[in-house]
Amino acid sequence: MKNKRSFRRVIMHRFIGYTFGIALTLLVLELLYGLLTWKNGMNFAELASSPLAKGTESLQITLSVIWILITAAVYFIGIVLFGHGINRKLMEPVRKMEEGFKAVTSGHLNTRLDFETETEFGEMRDAFNYMAQRLKNAEEQRMSMENERMQLFSHIAHDLRTPMTTISGYAGALAGGLVEEPDKQREYHLAIQAKSGQMNQLIDQLLAYSKLGAPGYQLNLTMVDLVELLRISCATLFGEIESKQMNLELQLPDHPVFYMSDPLEISRAIGNLLTNAIRHNPSGSLLFVGLADEPSRITIHIADNGAAIPEAITGNLFDPFVSGDTSRTTSSGTGLGLAIVYKVMEQHSGGVSVIDAVSPYTKEFVLIFPKG
């Protein structure tokens, strides 16, 4: 704001100004009153101290009292004007701040104070605006979290309904003796086992996502060789890669690349990306896994030549329960894998992005680990 004076300085300036004003007013009135007494044959300077001629005592007393009253009135008016000016300087910002607090208390978090005032009230105005902005941000964050929580419950119910219905139906048929053929009974048992596995996977993913989002959660940081971690992750899923006859291309440095990270969570993020690439692509697809050690960062690349990600979900691909399969069937996965990857990288002060890959690949996920 333009006015940067302190309130103390304003009071001092006004006090000095009013003091000079009162003195000047009294000086002018003294001159005028002196002329009045002179016309009455009296010396104003000696009005209250020297006795005058006999017979003028009452006039002398009257004139002295009048002068005293005039002087008192001038001082009184000056003090009242000074107090009124200071009160206006005080009460105007106080009134506006009071209105602002009432508005914020009523839920109008867009309220901002915009008035010119002295330094002290200017600091209070700026503090109020900062507080209101923080409250607005906190409310928006709360609403966003509430909306995410409600969506989470909705998607959980959606993804649990199908396997629960299947399990309930098959179990009821078996318990009621409706299935007598051994082969059919085995088929039902296997279906129940498969659907139970899907439910366990969803619960595990939910626990992992909730843990990563908890305010008190702390990573178990240690110096990790990311190259070895990638090799182990690929080896763990090599059976699934072979069963789908996928062609895996590895481009890893032949020397260790160390980074301070949580090996369990990084393995989880890499595993989720690899699992998505394996399960959501047809047999015989190409799969690429690479690591680049750059001066300012380390990047892990996981690419495939499967179907491109729909543009409709590209912007919120890493939100919970977003899946590349727009049908949102349970068989398409839990929809939490990429959200967990995002949370893991966020905890490591890094990031994850999806880009168009170089031919023959179509899409590529990049995990970014900043250095320094």
XYZ file of C-alpha atoms in Angstrom:
372
model
C 0.000 0.000 0.000
C 1.048 3.631 -0.462
C 0.942 4.818 3.172
C 3.901 3.462 5.131
C 3.861 5.811 8.177
C 3.660 4.399 11.662
C 0.668 5.236 13.834
C 2.961 6.739 16.496
C 4.355 9.135 13.911
C 0.843 10.147 12.848
C -0.094 10.922 16.465
C 3.059 13.003 16.972
C 2.491 14.974 13.773
C -1.131 15.643 14.648
C -0.248 16.603 18.243
C 2.361 19.087 17.070
C -0.020 20.426 14.422
C -2.873 20.927 16.865
C -0.520 22.500 19.454
C 0.657 25.080 16.929
C -2.939 25.575 15.820
C -4.121 26.281 19.368
C -1.173 28.637 19.987
C -1.814 30.527 16.758
C -5.541 30.760 17.471
C -4.874 32.125 20.973
C -2.379 34.615 19.544
C -4.927 35.945 17.056
C -7.651 36.058 19.700
C -5.257 37.795 22.098
C -4.600 40.520 19.545
C -8.319 41.003 18.918
C -9.096 40.981 22.616
C -6.274 43.427 23.233
C -7.896 45.855 20.814
C -11.213 45.390 22.639
C -9.722 46.202 26.065
C -7.743 49.117 24.649
C -10.945 50.674 23.395
C -12.258 50.332 26.959
C -9.203 52.171 28.307
C -7.420 49.113 29.595
C -4.080 47.466 28.911
C -4.762 43.791 28.066
C -1.245 42.760 29.134
C -1.916 44.120 32.651
C -5.559 43.103 32.808
C -5.180 40.404 35.440
C -2.110 41.677 37.292
C -2.263 45.491 37.774
C -5.114 47.334 39.466
C -6.804 49.903 37.273
C -8.564 53.101 38.055
C -11.249 52.999 40.662
C -14.655 52.051 39.368
C -13.388 49.621 36.677
C -12.780 46.632 38.942
C -15.963 44.824 37.873
C -15.198 45.371 34.185
C -11.667 44.120 34.749
C -12.920 40.977 36.433
C -15.503 40.373 33.721
C -12.964 40.769 30.929
C -10.492 38.466 32.725
C -13.149 35.755 33.189
C -14.183 36.081 29.535
C -10.573 35.654 28.412
C -10.141 32.608 30.641
C -13.320 31.100 29.165
C -12.134 31.863 25.611
C -8.769 30.225 26.308
C -10.453 27.158 27.839
C -12.834 26.914 24.870
C -9.952 27.047 22.395
C -8.112 24.298 24.241
C -11.300 22.227 24.552
C -12.129 22.528 20.848
C -8.534 21.682 19.925
C -8.514 18.609 22.158
C -11.898 17.452 20.827
C -10.757 17.852 17.206
C -7.485 16.070 17.964
C -9.315 13.194 19.666
C -11.871 12.959 16.857
C -9.143 12.797 14.210
C -7.205 10.116 16.072
C -10.397 8.193 16.790
C -11.318 8.242 13.089
C -7.828 7.053 12.183
C -8.233 4.220 14.682
C -11.834 3.254 14.170
C -11.951 3.170 10.367
C -9.449 0.270 10.005
C -10.845 -1.363 13.163
C -14.362 -1.240 11.708
C -13.210 -2.695 8.386
C -11.289 -5.447 10.135
C -14.303 -6.213 12.313
C -16.457 -6.522 9.186
C -13.816 -8.754 7.618
C -13.703 -11.076 10.634
C -17.496 -11.314 10.695
C -17.530 -12.173 6.980
C -14.880 -14.888 7.378
C -16.665 -16.264 10.445
C -19.838 -16.489 8.331
C -17.987 -18.610 5.794
C -17.112 -15.962 3.182
C -13.491 -17.026 2.800
C -12.967 -14.873 -0.298
C -13.111 -11.755 1.894
C -10.003 -9.563 1.616
C -9.199 -6.219 3.258
C -8.012 -3.491 0.902
C -7.555 -0.104 2.563
C -4.712 2.338 3.057
C -3.595 2.824 6.624
C -0.546 3.184 8.844
C 2.130 0.534 9.257
C 0.684 -1.170 12.336
C -2.796 -1.582 10.872
C -1.267 -2.371 7.482
C 0.525 -5.328 9.055
C -2.728 -6.443 10.694
C -4.536 -6.074 7.333
C -1.906 -8.161 5.554
C -1.994 -10.769 8.339
C -5.796 -10.959 8.010
C -5.563 -11.455 4.236
C -2.927 -14.147 4.700
C -5.075 -15.885 7.312
C -8.146 -15.724 5.071
C -6.191 -17.184 2.148
C -4.829 -19.991 4.331
C -8.344 -20.750 5.577
C -9.632 -20.806 2.002
C -6.832 -23.133 0.915
C -7.448 -25.400 3.897
C -11.185 -25.511 3.165
C -10.558 -26.299 -0.501
C -8.132 -29.031 0.506
C -10.653 -30.407 3.000
C -13.379 -30.440 0.365
C -11.038 -32.107 -2.104
C -10.100 -34.768 0.438
C -13.749 -35.266 1.350
C -14.650 -35.657 -2.306
C -11.768 -38.100 -2.795
C -12.876 -40.040 0.279
C -16.441 -40.308 -1.015
C -15.183 -41.402 -4.432
C -12.936 -43.915 -2.696
C -15.897 -45.445 -0.865
C -17.934 -45.488 -4.069
C -15.201 -47.234 -6.054
C -14.505 -49.713 -3.253
C -18.162 -50.672 -3.201
C -18.140 -50.954 -6.994
C -15.016 -53.124 -7.138
C -16.078 -55.380 -4.270
C -19.634 -55.941 -5.460
C -18.827 -58.244 -8.417
C -16.458 -60.660 -6.630
C -18.667 -60.696 -3.539
C -21.710 -61.552 -5.682
C -19.786 -64.322 -7.432
C -18.423 -65.768 -4.182
C -21.858 -65.608 -2.533
C -23.551 -67.277 -5.492
C -20.991 -70.079 -5.916
C -20.746 -70.726 -2.183
C -24.529 -70.870 -1.893
C -24.731 -73.341 -4.770
C -22.073 -75.572 -3.202
C -23.588 -75.371 0.274
C -27.058 -76.175 -1.056
C -25.863 -79.267 -2.894
C -26.855 -77.850 -6.261
C -23.515 -78.800 -7.830
C -22.871 -82.559 -7.768
C -20.295 -83.072 -10.547
C -16.736 -83.057 -9.162
C -15.416 -81.069 -12.135
C -18.095 -78.444 -11.669
C -17.426 -78.263 -7.946
C -13.737 -77.744 -8.658
C -14.605 -74.991 -11.135
C -16.703 -73.257 -8.493
C -13.963 -73.605 -5.883
C -11.404 -72.125 -8.273
C -13.745 -69.223 -9.084
C -14.217 -68.528 -5.379
C -10.451 -68.656 -4.878
C -9.830 -66.277 -7.808
C -12.433 -63.758 -6.666
C -11.092 -63.919 -3.101
C -7.642 -63.155 -4.515
C -9.015 -60.103 -6.332
C -10.572 -58.842 -3.115
C -7.326 -59.389 -1.178
C -5.424 -57.512 -3.876
C -7.828 -54.579 -3.637
C -7.540 -54.501 0.161
C -3.731 -54.652 -0.004
C -3.683 -51.783 -2.503
C -6.054 -49.769 -0.332
C -3.863 -50.287 2.729
C -0.775 -49.246 0.772
C -2.488 -46.128 -0.610
C -3.866 -45.142 2.809
C -0.472 -45.633 4.449
C 1.303 -43.450 1.893
C -1.276 -40.689 2.374
C -1.121 -40.702 6.178
C 0.400 -37.470 7.636
C 2.650 -39.335 10.069
C 4.003 -41.867 7.572
C 7.802 -41.893 7.234
C 9.917 -43.631 4.638
C 12.579 -46.120 5.671
C 15.351 -44.400 3.734
C 18.584 -46.169 2.896
C 21.150 -46.070 0.110
C 19.670 -48.285 -2.629
C 21.172 -49.523 -5.895
C 18.337 -48.721 -8.310
C 19.907 -50.850 -11.049
C 19.818 -53.958 -8.865
C 16.316 -53.053 -7.696
C 15.120 -52.978 -11.316
C 16.760 -56.333 -12.052
C 15.065 -57.928 -9.026
C 11.680 -56.416 -9.979
C 11.925 -57.777 -13.518
C 13.085 -61.187 -12.260
C 10.150 -61.366 -9.839
C 7.659 -60.900 -12.673
C 9.612 -62.849 -15.285
C 7.196 -65.803 -15.040
C 4.259 -63.575 -15.995
C 6.313 -61.968 -18.778
C 7.156 -65.393 -20.209
C 3.603 -66.683 -19.891
C 2.406 -63.811 -22.088
C 5.342 -64.308 -24.473
C 6.403 -60.681 -24.101
C 9.742 -59.495 -25.450
C 11.590 -57.711 -22.621
C 14.343 -55.221 -23.496
C 16.593 -54.135 -20.614
C 18.847 -51.088 -20.863
C 20.595 -50.773 -17.509
C 24.006 -49.330 -16.624
C 26.681 -51.931 -15.890
C 27.575 -50.096 -12.692
C 25.521 -49.451 -9.515
C 23.425 -46.278 -9.326
C 22.769 -45.454 -5.693
C 19.957 -43.271 -4.395
C 18.660 -42.539 -0.893
C 15.205 -44.120 -0.950
C 12.846 -46.646 0.594
C 13.537 -49.915 -1.275
C 10.158 -51.442 -0.357
C 8.148 -48.493 -1.691
C 10.281 -48.039 -4.819
C 9.915 -51.756 -5.545
C 6.157 -51.363 -5.109
C 6.064 -48.471 -7.611
C 8.189 -50.317 -10.186
C 6.171 -53.508 -9.672
C 2.891 -51.663 -10.237
C 4.107 -50.210 -13.538
C 5.463 -53.552 -14.719
C 2.285 -55.377 -13.665
C 0.141 -52.879 -15.578
C 2.297 -53.322 -18.685
C 2.057 -57.122 -18.449
C -1.624 -57.509 -17.618
C -3.113 -54.784 -19.796
C -1.290 -55.651 -23.021
C -1.880 -58.588 -25.377
C 0.437 -61.579 -25.634
C 3.590 -60.993 -27.642
C 3.813 -57.298 -26.747
C 7.109 -55.456 -26.390
C 8.265 -54.310 -22.948
C 11.138 -51.912 -22.251
C 12.824 -51.232 -18.899
C 15.684 -48.757 -18.648
C 17.539 -46.437 -16.269
C 19.351 -43.182 -17.076
C 21.815 -41.583 -14.661
C 21.793 -37.883 -15.556
C 23.719 -35.023 -13.847
C 20.639 -33.568 -12.121
C 18.410 -36.608 -11.811
C 17.951 -40.362 -12.195
C 15.126 -41.599 -14.410
C 13.563 -45.053 -14.712
C 11.730 -45.775 -17.980
C 9.075 -48.467 -18.477
C 7.527 -48.581 -21.962
C 5.364 -50.938 -24.026
C 3.758 -51.052 -27.449
C 0.216 -51.633 -26.257
C -2.851 -49.473 -26.806
C -2.435 -45.753 -26.169
C -3.952 -44.246 -23.045
C -7.312 -42.547 -23.811
C -7.011 -38.754 -23.890
C -10.085 -38.474 -21.655
C -8.158 -39.821 -18.642
C -4.634 -38.580 -19.385
C -5.016 -35.564 -17.105
C -6.107 -37.591 -14.061
C -4.352 -40.867 -14.817
C -2.657 -40.914 -11.405
C -5.841 -40.281 -9.425
C -7.218 -43.219 -7.411
C -9.505 -45.665 -9.242
C -8.683 -44.297 -12.687
C -8.113 -47.107 -15.153
C -7.153 -47.232 -18.799
C -10.121 -49.540 -19.243
C -13.071 -47.176 -19.429
C -15.477 -49.997 -18.613
C -14.190 -50.007 -15.011
C -14.593 -53.756 -14.664
C -12.927 -55.496 -11.776
C -10.828 -57.569 -14.126
C -9.122 -54.419 -15.326
C -7.414 -54.009 -11.969
C -7.971 -52.082 -8.750
C -7.381 -48.674 -10.290
C -5.007 -47.836 -7.428
C -1.712 -48.951 -8.969
C -0.779 -45.654 -10.620
C -2.115 -43.633 -7.678
C 0.277 -45.568 -5.418
C 3.152 -44.952 -7.850
C 2.379 -41.217 -7.699
C 2.274 -41.246 -3.884
C 5.564 -43.167 -3.642
C 7.355 -40.702 -5.920
C 5.786 -37.757 -4.093
C 7.161 -39.125 -0.807
C 10.618 -39.251 -2.434
C 10.320 -35.614 -3.644
C 10.257 -36.963 -7.184
C 7.613 -37.445 -9.820
C 6.070 -39.740 -12.385
C 4.837 -38.895 -15.858
C 3.596 -40.657 -18.958
C 4.934 -39.661 -22.389
C 4.751 -40.797 -25.980
C 7.468 -43.393 -26.458
C 9.923 -43.740 -29.332
C 8.944 -46.378 -31.911
C 8.379 -49.312 -31.708
C 6.883 -48.437 -28.310
C 3.696 -46.388 -27.895
C 3.680 -45.151 -24.302
C 6.302 -44.744 -21.604
C 6.142 -44.140 -17.855
C 9.046 -42.202 -16.364
C 9.990 -42.205 -12.662
C 12.060 -39.119 -11.809
C 14.471 -39.045 -8.836
C 16.011 -35.558 -8.381
C 19.604 -35.201 -7.207
C 20.748 -32.682 -4.647
